[in-house]
PDB file of C-alpha atoms in Angstrom:
ATOM      1  CA  MET A 228       8.566   1.671  21.446  1.00  0.00           C
ATOM      2  CA  SER A 229      11.492   3.567  19.181  1.00  0.00           C
ATOM      3  CA  ASP A 230      11.151   6.771  17.387  1.00  0.00           C
ATOM      4  CA  ARG A 231      11.591   5.558  14.286  1.00  0.00           C
ATOM      5  CA  VAL A 232       8.540   6.104  11.780  1.00  0.00           C
ATOM      6  CA  CYS A 233       6.625   2.850  11.081  1.00  0.00           C
ATOM      7  CA  ILE A 234       6.974   2.271   7.416  1.00  0.00           C
ATOM      8  CA  GLY A 235       3.573   0.928   6.933  1.00  0.00           C
ATOM      9  CA  ARG A 236       0.681   2.295   5.302  1.00  0.00           C
ATOM     10  CA  CYS A 237      -0.709   3.367   8.946  1.00  0.00           C
ATOM     11  CA  ASN A 238       1.552   6.407   7.867  1.00  0.00           C
ATOM     12  CA  ALA A 239       0.544   6.568   4.370  1.00  0.00           C
ATOM     13  CA  SER A 240      -1.801   9.541   4.846  1.00  0.00           C
ATOM     14  CA  GLN A 241       0.916  11.589   6.683  1.00  0.00           C
ATOM     15  CA  ARG A 242       3.423  10.734   3.899  1.00  0.00           C
ATOM     16  CA  ARG A 243       1.014  12.178   1.351  1.00  0.00           C
ATOM     17  CA  ARG A 244       0.365  15.337   3.136  1.00  0.00           C
ATOM     18  CA  ALA A 245       4.010  15.542   3.516  1.00  0.00           C
ATOM     19  CA  GLU A 246       4.842  15.467   0.067  1.00  0.00           C
ATOM     20  CA  GLU A 247       1.601  18.115  -0.895  1.00  0.00           C
ATOM     21  CA  HIS A 248       3.463  20.500   1.797  1.00  0.00           C
ATOM     22  CA  ALA A 249       6.916  19.827   0.276  1.00  0.00           C
ATOM     23  CA  ARG A 250       5.320  20.967  -3.607  1.00  0.00           C
ATOM     24  CA  ASP A 251       3.664  23.903  -1.833  1.00  0.00           C
ATOM     25  CA  LEU A 252       6.927  25.204  -0.142  1.00  0.00           C
ATOM     26  CA  ALA A 253       8.477  24.604  -3.820  1.00  0.00           C
ATOM     27  CA  ALA A 254       6.089  26.761  -5.722  1.00  0.00           C
ATOM     28  CA  TRP A 255       6.065  29.404  -2.891  1.00  0.00           C
ATOM     29  CA  GLN A 256       9.962  29.312  -3.065  1.00  0.00           C
ATOM     30  CA  ALA A 257       9.522  30.057  -7.218  1.00  0.00           C
ATOM     31  CA  GLU A 258       6.787  32.828  -6.304  1.00  0.00           C
ATOM     32  CA  MET A 259       9.266  34.629  -3.551  1.00  0.00           C
ATOM     33  CA  ASP A 260      12.262  34.309  -5.973  1.00  0.00           C
ATOM     34  CA  ALA A 261       9.727  35.870  -8.902  1.00  0.00           C
ATOM     35  CA  TRP A 262       8.651  38.524  -6.475  1.00  0.00           C
ATOM     36  CA  ALA A 263      11.960  39.310  -4.917  1.00  0.00           C
ATOM     37  CA  ASN A 264      13.683  39.943  -8.565  1.00  0.00           C
ATOM     38  CA  ALA A 265      10.370  42.138  -9.878  1.00  0.00           C
ATOM     39  CA  ALA A 266      10.790  45.967  -9.818  1.00  0.00           C
ATOM     40  CA  ASP A 267       9.302  47.773  -7.046  1.00  0.00           C
ATOM     41  CA  ASP A 268       6.552  49.077  -8.557  1.00  0.00           C
ATOM     42  CA  ALA A 269       5.416  45.860 -10.215  1.00  0.00           C
ATOM     43  CA  ARG A 270       5.683  44.142  -6.760  1.00  0.00           C
ATOM     44  CA  GLY A 271       2.335  42.515  -5.254  1.00  0.00           C
ATOM     45  CA  PRO A 272       1.886  41.171  -2.022  1.00  0.00           C
ATOM     46  CA  GLU A 273       4.732  39.158  -0.868  1.00  0.00           C
ATOM     47  CA  PRO A 274       3.688  35.374  -1.034  1.00  0.00           C
ATOM     48  CA  VAL A 275       2.825  33.816   1.764  1.00  0.00           C
ATOM     49  CA  ARG A 276       4.549  31.215   2.900  1.00  0.00           C
ATOM     50  CA  PRO A 277       2.416  27.962   3.278  1.00  0.00           C
ATOM     51  CA  ASP A 278       1.743  26.566   7.176  1.00  0.00           C
ATOM     52  CA  GLU A 279       3.664  23.687   8.067  1.00  0.00           C
ATOM     53  CA  PRO A 280       0.832  20.626   8.261  1.00  0.00           C
ATOM     54  CA  SER A 281       0.399  19.133  12.021  1.00  0.00           C
ATOM     55  CA  LEU A 282       1.112  15.357  11.045  1.00  0.00           C
ATOM     56  CA  ARG A 283       1.077  12.478  13.675  1.00  0.00           C
ATOM     57  CA  TRP A 284       3.232   9.918  13.015  1.00  0.00           C
ATOM     58  CA  THR A 285       2.875   6.592  13.870  1.00  0.00           C
ATOM     59  CA  ALA A 286       5.983   4.764  15.635  1.00  0.00           C
ATOM     60  CA  GLY A 287       7.664   1.391  14.653  1.00  0.00           C
ATOM     61  CA  THR A 288       8.456  -1.250  17.291  1.00  0.00           C
ATOM     62  CA  PRO A 289      11.101  -0.920  16.077  1.00  0.00           C
ATOM     63  CA  VAL A 290      10.396  -1.047  12.469  1.00  0.00           C
ATOM     64  CA  TRP A 291       6.821  -1.668  11.692  1.00  0.00           C
ATOM     65  CA  CYS A 292       3.436  -0.647  14.093  1.00  0.00           C
ATOM     66  CA  LEU A 293       1.501  -3.755  15.777  1.00  0.00           C
ATOM     67  CA  SER A 294      -0.894  -3.335  13.057  1.00  0.00           C
ATOM     68  CA  ASP A 295       1.250  -3.258  10.043  1.00  0.00           C
ATOM     69  CA  ALA A 296       3.362  -6.158  11.344  1.00  0.00           C
ATOM     70  CA  SER A 297       0.071  -7.997  11.732  1.00  0.00           C
ATOM     71  CA  ALA A 298      -0.931  -7.216   7.750  1.00  0.00           C
ATOM     72  CA  VAL A 299       2.753  -8.548   7.065  1.00  0.00           C
ATOM     73  CA  ARG A 300       2.235 -11.744   8.880  1.00  0.00           C
ATOM     74  CA  SER A 301      -1.625 -11.949   7.316  1.00  0.00           C
ATOM     75  CA  ALA A 302       0.123 -11.837   3.533  1.00  0.00           C
ATOM     76  CA  LEU A 303       3.017 -14.082   4.134  1.00  0.00           C
ATOM     77  CA  THR A 304       0.197 -16.522   5.711  1.00  0.00           C
ATOM     78  CA  ASP A 305      -2.290 -15.964   2.497  1.00  0.00           C
ATOM     79  CA  LEU A 306       0.636 -16.443  -0.025  1.00  0.00           C
ATOM     80  CA  ASP A 307       0.247 -19.901  -0.422  1.00  0.00           C
ATOM     81  CA  GLU A 308      -3.533 -19.871  -1.130  1.00  0.00           C
ATOM     82  CA  GLN A 309      -3.221 -16.990  -3.256  1.00  0.00           C
ATOM     83  CA  MET A 310      -0.331 -18.258  -5.538  1.00  0.00           C
ATOM     84  CA  ALA A 311      -2.798 -21.576  -5.750  1.00  0.00           C
ATOM     85  CA  LEU A 312      -5.023 -19.157  -7.065  1.00  0.00           C
ATOM     86  CA  ARG A 313      -3.113 -17.745  -9.457  1.00  0.00           C
ATOM     87  CA  LEU A 314      -2.014 -20.756 -10.847  1.00  0.00           C
ATOM     88  CA  MET A 315      -6.172 -21.531 -11.399  1.00  0.00           C
ATOM     89  CA  ALA A 316      -6.281 -18.042 -13.217  1.00  0.00           C
ATOM     90  CA  GLY A 317      -3.880 -17.683 -15.305  1.00  0.00           C
ATOM     91  CA  ASP A 318      -1.886 -21.145 -16.183  1.00  0.00           C
ATOM     92  CA  GLY A 319      -0.665 -19.206 -19.336  1.00  0.00           C
ATOM     93  CA  HIS A 320      -2.249 -21.884 -22.069  1.00  0.00           C
ATOM     94  CA  GLY A 321      -4.485 -20.644 -24.969  1.00  0.00           C
ATOM     95  CA  SER A 322      -3.913 -17.119 -24.806  1.00  0.00           C
ATOM     96  CA  ILE A 323       0.086 -17.167 -25.808  1.00  0.00           C
ATOM     97  CA  ASN A 324       1.445 -17.335 -29.138  1.00  0.00           C
ATOM     98  CA  LEU A 325       4.851 -18.924 -28.334  1.00  0.00           C
ATOM     99  CA  GLY A 326       6.121 -17.703 -31.584  1.00  0.00           C
ATOM    100  CA  GLU A 327       6.499 -14.339 -30.450  1.00  0.00           C
ATOM    101  CA  ARG A 328       9.369 -12.898 -28.780  1.00  0.00           C
ATOM    102  CA  VAL A 329       9.426 -10.597 -25.693  1.00  0.00           C
ATOM    103  CA  SER A 330      10.637  -7.241 -26.839  1.00  0.00           C
ATOM    104  CA  SER A 331      14.068  -6.754 -26.732  1.00  0.00           C
ATOM    105  CA  SER A 332      14.917 -10.582 -25.618  1.00  0.00           C
ATOM    106  CA  PRO A 333      15.762 -13.360 -27.641  1.00  0.00           C
ATOM    107  CA  GLU A 334      13.465 -15.696 -25.455  1.00  0.00           C
ATOM    108  CA  PRO A 335      10.187 -16.750 -26.447  1.00  0.00           C
ATOM    109  CA  ASN A 336       7.435 -15.709 -24.383  1.00  0.00           C
ATOM    110  CA  SER A 337       6.743 -18.391 -21.325  1.00  0.00           C
ATOM    111  CA  PRO A 338       3.848 -21.038 -22.066  1.00  0.00           C
ATOM    112  CA  SER A 339       2.998 -20.227 -18.424  1.00  0.00           C
ATOM    113  CA  PRO A 340       3.446 -16.995 -16.534  1.00  0.00           C
ATOM    114  CA  ALA A 341       1.633 -17.924 -13.372  1.00  0.00           C
ATOM    115  CA  HIS A 342       4.427 -20.407 -12.825  1.00  0.00           C
ATOM    116  CA  ASP A 343       7.003 -18.218 -13.889  1.00  0.00           C
ATOM    117  CA  ASP A 344       5.573 -16.108 -10.719  1.00  0.00           C
ATOM    118  CA  LEU A 345       5.797 -19.014  -8.596  1.00  0.00           C
ATOM    119  CA  ASP A 346       9.091 -20.144  -9.259  1.00  0.00           C
ATOM    120  CA  GLU A 347      10.191 -16.012  -8.923  1.00  0.00           C
ATOM    121  CA  LEU A 348       8.773 -16.059  -5.556  1.00  0.00           C
ATOM    122  CA  VAL A 349      10.205 -19.457  -4.351  1.00  0.00           C
ATOM    123  CA  ARG A 350      13.678 -18.087  -5.514  1.00  0.00           C
ATOM    124  CA  TRP A 351      12.936 -14.585  -3.501  1.00  0.00           C
ATOM    125  CA  LEU A 352      12.060 -16.644  -0.697  1.00  0.00           C
ATOM    126  CA  ARG A 353      15.130 -18.772  -0.466  1.00  0.00           C
ATOM    127  CA  GLU A 354      17.471 -15.637  -0.846  1.00  0.00           C
ATOM    128  CA  TRP A 355      15.930 -14.183   1.979  1.00  0.00           C
ATOM    129  CA  GLU A 356      16.085 -17.210   4.180  1.00  0.00           C
ATOM    130  CA  ASN A 357      19.833 -17.692   3.095  1.00  0.00           C
ATOM    131  CA  GLU A 358      20.371 -14.034   4.041  1.00  0.00           C
ATOM    132  CA  TYR A 359      19.123 -14.397   7.498  1.00  0.00           C
ATOM    133  CA  ARG A 360      20.365 -17.590   8.086  1.00  0.00           C
ATOM    134  CA  SER A 361      23.764 -15.900   7.446  1.00  0.00           C
ATOM    135  CA  SER A 362      23.019 -13.460   9.837  1.00  0.00           C
ATOM    136  CA  ARG A 363      22.660 -15.817  12.634  1.00  0.00           C
ATOM    137  CA  GLY A 364      25.562 -18.174  11.522  1.00  0.00           C
ATOM    138  CA  TRP A 365      23.152 -21.095  10.548  1.00  0.00           C
ATOM    139  CA  PRO A 366      23.715 -23.208   7.794  1.00  0.00           C
ATOM    140  CA  THR A 367      22.050 -22.238   3.983  1.00  0.00           C
ATOM    141  CA  SER A 368      18.407 -23.346   4.058  1.00  0.00           C
ATOM    142  CA  PRO A 369      17.155 -27.301   3.088  1.00  0.00           C
ATOM    143  CA  HIS A 370      16.367 -28.367  -0.067  1.00  0.00           C
ATOM    144  CA  ARG A 371      12.803 -27.688   0.150  1.00  0.00           C
ATOM    145  CA  GLY A 372      11.735 -29.296  -3.487  1.00  0.00           C
ATOM    146  CA  GLU A 373      10.403 -27.589  -6.561  1.00  0.00           C
ATOM    147  CA  ALA A 374       6.976 -25.249  -7.129  1.00  0.00           C
ATOM    148  CA  ALA A 375       4.479 -25.503  -4.773  1.00  0.00           C
ATOM    149  CA  PRO A 376       5.518 -27.411  -2.272  1.00  0.00           C
ATOM    150  CA  ALA A 377       8.866 -25.497  -1.812  1.00  0.00           C
ATOM    151  CA  LEU A 378       6.211 -22.604  -1.512  1.00  0.00           C
ATOM    152  CA  THR A 379       4.453 -24.032   1.529  1.00  0.00           C
ATOM    153  CA  SER A 380       7.814 -25.039   3.077  1.00  0.00           C
ATOM    154  CA  SER A 381       9.500 -21.704   2.412  1.00  0.00           C
ATOM    155  CA  VAL A 382       6.060 -19.647   4.066  1.00  0.00           C
ATOM    156  CA  ALA A 383       6.015 -22.211   7.087  1.00  0.00           C
ATOM    157  CA  TRP A 384       9.585 -21.525   8.147  1.00  0.00           C
ATOM    158  CA  PHE A 385       9.486 -17.459   7.940  1.00  0.00           C
ATOM    159  CA  LEU A 386       6.198 -17.736  10.275  1.00  0.00           C
ATOM    160  CA  THR A 387       8.220 -19.036  12.461  1.00  0.00           C
ATOM    161  CA  HIS A 388      11.145 -16.631  12.862  1.00  0.00           C
ATOM    162  CA  LEU A 389       8.409 -13.552  11.309  1.00  0.00           C
ATOM    163  CA  ASP A 390       8.801 -11.724  14.547  1.00  0.00           C
ATOM    164  CA  ASP A 391      12.441 -11.704  15.117  1.00  0.00           C
ATOM    165  CA  ILE A 392      12.931 -10.838  10.851  1.00  0.00           C
ATOM    166  CA  LEU A 393      10.615  -7.930  11.596  1.00  0.00           C
ATOM    167  CA  THR A 394      12.415  -6.499  14.622  1.00  0.00           C
ATOM    168  CA  ARG A 395      15.575  -6.476  12.881  1.00  0.00           C
ATOM    169  CA  PRO A 396      16.314  -2.903  11.002  1.00  0.00           C
ATOM    170  CA  ASP A 397      18.485  -4.785   8.246  1.00  0.00           C
ATOM    171  CA  PHE A 398      15.785  -7.184   7.713  1.00  0.00           C
ATOM    172  CA  ALA A 399      12.248  -5.892   8.666  1.00  0.00           C
ATOM    173  CA  GLU A 400      11.525  -3.482   5.837  1.00  0.00           C
ATOM    174  CA  GLY A 401      12.704  -5.162   2.722  1.00  0.00           C
ATOM    175  CA  PHE A 402      11.636  -8.448   3.561  1.00  0.00           C
ATOM    176  CA  GLY A 403       8.181  -7.006   4.817  1.00  0.00           C
ATOM    177  CA  THR A 404       7.294  -4.721   1.950  1.00  0.00           C
ATOM    178  CA  GLY A 405       8.312  -7.755  -0.237  1.00  0.00           C
ATOM    179  CA  ILE A 406       5.489 -10.061   1.474  1.00  0.00           C
ATOM    180  CA  LEU A 407       3.332  -7.107   0.699  1.00  0.00           C
ATOM    181  CA  TYR A 408       4.349  -6.416  -2.623  1.00  0.00           C
ATOM    182  CA  TRP A 409       4.045 -10.433  -3.662  1.00  0.00           C
ATOM    183  CA  HIS A 410       0.512 -10.708  -1.868  1.00  0.00           C
ATOM    184  CA  ASN A 411      -0.852  -7.924  -3.925  1.00  0.00           C
ATOM    185  CA  ARG A 412       0.884  -8.812  -6.988  1.00  0.00           C
ATOM    186  CA  LEU A 413      -0.532 -12.375  -6.436  1.00  0.00           C
ATOM    187  CA  SER A 414      -3.629 -11.297  -5.629  1.00  0.00           C
ATOM    188  CA  SER A 415      -4.383  -8.435  -8.292  1.00  0.00           C
ATOM    189  CA  ALA A 416      -3.211 -11.406 -11.199  1.00  0.00           C
ATOM    190  CA  ALA A 417      -5.759 -13.919  -9.562  1.00  0.00           C
ATOM    191  CA  LYS A 418      -8.235 -11.149  -9.339  1.00  0.00           C
ATOM    192  CA  THR A 419      -9.043 -12.273  -5.614  1.00  0.00           C
ATOM    193  CA  ARG A 420      -8.950  -8.838  -3.963  1.00  0.00           C
ATOM    194  CA  PRO A 421     -12.149  -6.773  -3.919  1.00  0.00           C
ATOM    195  CA  ARG A 422     -12.036  -3.375  -5.101  1.00  0.00           C
ATOM    196  CA  ARG A 423     -12.058   0.014  -3.028  1.00  0.00           C
ATOM    197  CA  ILE A 424     -14.329   2.408  -4.651  1.00  0.00           C
ATOM    198  CA  SER A 425     -14.463   5.902  -4.325  1.00  0.00           C
ATOM    199  CA  LYS A 426     -17.170   7.640  -3.166  1.00  0.00           C
ATOM    200  CA  GLN A 427     -18.558  11.420  -5.194  1.00  0.00           C
ATOM    201  CA  LEU A 428     -19.360  12.655  -1.861  1.00  0.00           C
ATOM    202  CA  ARG A 429     -17.056  14.516   0.558  1.00  0.00           C
ATOM    203  CA  CYS A 430     -16.573  13.082   4.043  1.00  0.00           C
ATOM    204  CA  PRO A 431     -19.180  15.231   5.969  1.00  0.00           C
ATOM    205  CA  GLN A 432     -16.304  15.281   9.067  1.00  0.00           C
ATOM    206  CA  CYS A 433     -13.038  16.432   7.532  1.00  0.00           C
ATOM    207  CA  HIS A 434     -14.807  17.601   4.237  1.00  0.00           C
ATOM    208  CA  LEU A 435     -12.204  15.813   2.229  1.00  0.00           C
ATOM    209  CA  ALA A 436     -13.082  13.433  -1.054  1.00  0.00           C
ATOM    210  CA  THR A 437     -11.944  10.533   0.954  1.00  0.00           C
ATOM    211  CA  LEU A 438     -14.959   8.727   1.371  1.00  0.00           C
ATOM    212  CA  SER A 439     -14.823   4.876  -0.116  1.00  0.00           C
ATOM    213  CA  GLN A 440     -16.283   1.418   0.060  1.00  0.00           C
ATOM    214  CA  ILE A 441     -14.710  -2.045  -0.679  1.00  0.00           C
ATOM    215  CA  GLU A 442     -16.883  -3.678  -2.838  1.00  0.00           C
ATOM    216  CA  GLY A 443     -19.277  -6.034  -1.004  1.00  0.00           C
ATOM    217  CA  GLU A 444     -19.298  -4.315   2.042  1.00  0.00           C
ATOM    218  CA  ASP A 445     -22.193  -2.314   3.444  1.00  0.00           C
ATOM    219  CA  ARG A 446     -20.377   0.250   4.969  1.00  0.00           C
ATOM    220  CA  ILE A 447     -18.589   3.087   3.395  1.00  0.00           C
ATOM    221  CA  GLU A 448     -15.358   4.942   5.547  1.00  0.00           C
ATOM    222  CA  CYS A 449     -13.286   8.039   5.321  1.00  0.00           C
ATOM    223  CA  ARG A 450      -9.295   6.762   4.490  1.00  0.00           C
ATOM    224  CA  ASN A 451      -8.076   9.912   5.941  1.00  0.00           C
ATOM    225  CA  ARG A 452      -6.538   9.069   9.391  1.00  0.00           C
ATOM    226  CA  ASP A 453      -6.566  12.083  10.690  1.00  0.00           C
ATOM    227  CA  CYS A 454     -10.411  12.459   9.884  1.00  0.00           C
ATOM    228  CA  GLY A 455     -11.965  13.014  13.374  1.00  0.00           C
ATOM    229  CA  ALA A 456      -9.138  13.117  15.718  1.00  0.00           C
ATOM    230  CA  SER A 457     -10.852  14.567  18.429  1.00  0.00           C
ATOM    231  CA  ARG A 458     -14.388  12.701  18.154  1.00  0.00           C
ATOM    232  CA  GLY A 459     -12.864   9.226  18.334  1.00  0.00           C
ATOM    233  CA  GLY A 460     -11.606   8.601  14.609  1.00  0.00           C
ATOM    234  CA  PRO A 461     -12.868   8.582  10.832  1.00  0.00           C
ATOM    235  CA  MET A 462     -16.109   8.758   9.612  1.00  0.00           C
ATOM    236  CA  VAL A 463     -17.919   5.337   8.753  1.00  0.00           C
ATOM    237  CA  MET A 464     -21.652   5.276   8.099  1.00  0.00           C
ATOM    238  CA  THR A 465     -23.813   2.133   6.390  1.00  0.00           C
ATOM    239  CA  VAL A 466     -24.444   2.227   2.659  1.00  0.00           C
ATOM    240  CA  ASP A 467     -28.127   3.714   3.508  1.00  0.00           C
ATOM    241  CA  GLU A 468     -26.776   6.467   5.740  1.00  0.00           C
ATOM    242  CA  TYR A 469     -24.587   7.438   2.422  1.00  0.00           C
ATOM    243  CA  GLU A 470     -27.032   7.199  -0.067  1.00  0.00           C
ATOM    244  CA  GLY A 471     -29.670   9.316   1.984  1.00  0.00           C
ATOM    245  CA  ARG A 472     -26.818  11.958   2.106  1.00  0.00           C
ATOM    246  CA  ALA A 473     -26.322  11.682  -1.380  1.00  0.00           C
ATOM    247  CA  GLN A 474     -30.330  11.946  -2.120  1.00  0.00           C
ATOM    248  CA  GLU A 475     -29.833  15.192   0.098  1.00  0.00           C
ATOM    249  CA  ALA A 476     -26.988  16.488  -2.079  1.00  0.00           C
ATOM    250  CA  ILE A 477     -28.847  16.137  -5.028  1.00  0.00           C
ATOM    251  CA  GLU A 478     -32.243  17.895  -3.614  1.00  0.00           C
ATOM    252  CA  GLY A 479     -29.960  20.655  -2.736  1.00  0.00           C
ATOM    253  CA  ALA A 480     -28.588  21.062  -6.041  1.00  0.00           C
ATOM    254  CA  LYS A 481     -31.668  20.874  -7.829  1.00  0.00           C
ATOM    255  CA  THR A 482     -33.136  23.709  -5.659  1.00  0.00           C
ATOM    256  CA  ARG A 483     -30.127  26.076  -5.905  1.00  0.00           C
ATOM    257  CA  ARG A 484     -30.061  25.650  -9.601  1.00  0.00           C
ATOM    258  CA  ARG A 485     -34.311  26.751  -9.208  1.00  0.00           C
ATOM    259  CA  ALA A 486     -32.692  29.730  -7.313  1.00  0.00           C
ATOM    260  CA  SER A 487     -30.879  31.005  -9.711  1.00  0.00           C
TER     261      SER A 487
END
């Protein structure tokens, strides 16, 4: 395993905490400057420097960790189906006035944004394939037809070479993040991605407002990857358990109001 930090979602909470710490440091520095420039009799206590957060980064192997590399492969495998659903969900007909023009563009709106997405994705994959082929000294990609058949053929080709692509720093990040972007874009447009619903209660284990539920699943989980680091992992509970805790919180609030 390399020392390079995985660029995937496994390190999302670490990046967020690092960004928060950077903001805290900037605020502290501003306070220190004001404190240093204040008259002696107007100074209060010296501002306290924020503590460095304890960050546990997941390393790449060498660019993506195994879990996120698997997520890229899954997204690539699913592109074909998501594009088919995108075409079914929005063919562009019936809701577009072809007389309207795009702002700052001389061209009229496309009659089918979904097919525009398909054409754009196929072009994007073709460009990456030719870049990769060039790096290996191979001839340019063969003609794969148009539209959906071209997408199917490209996806199959990339699945064959994905393991090597994801270990090469010159290709792994751009291609992998691009695949995740396209999968997210298509699943959002086709409305096939289940919603993640944030819950009101704080996590009983790490006490952060990071509990959420994927719509339709019978589990509530904490999205703070540092939650329960010494206890086997983030908090997970059933919907019934969460609702029981929510009822306890409601009853506790009522009791406190009556007492006051």
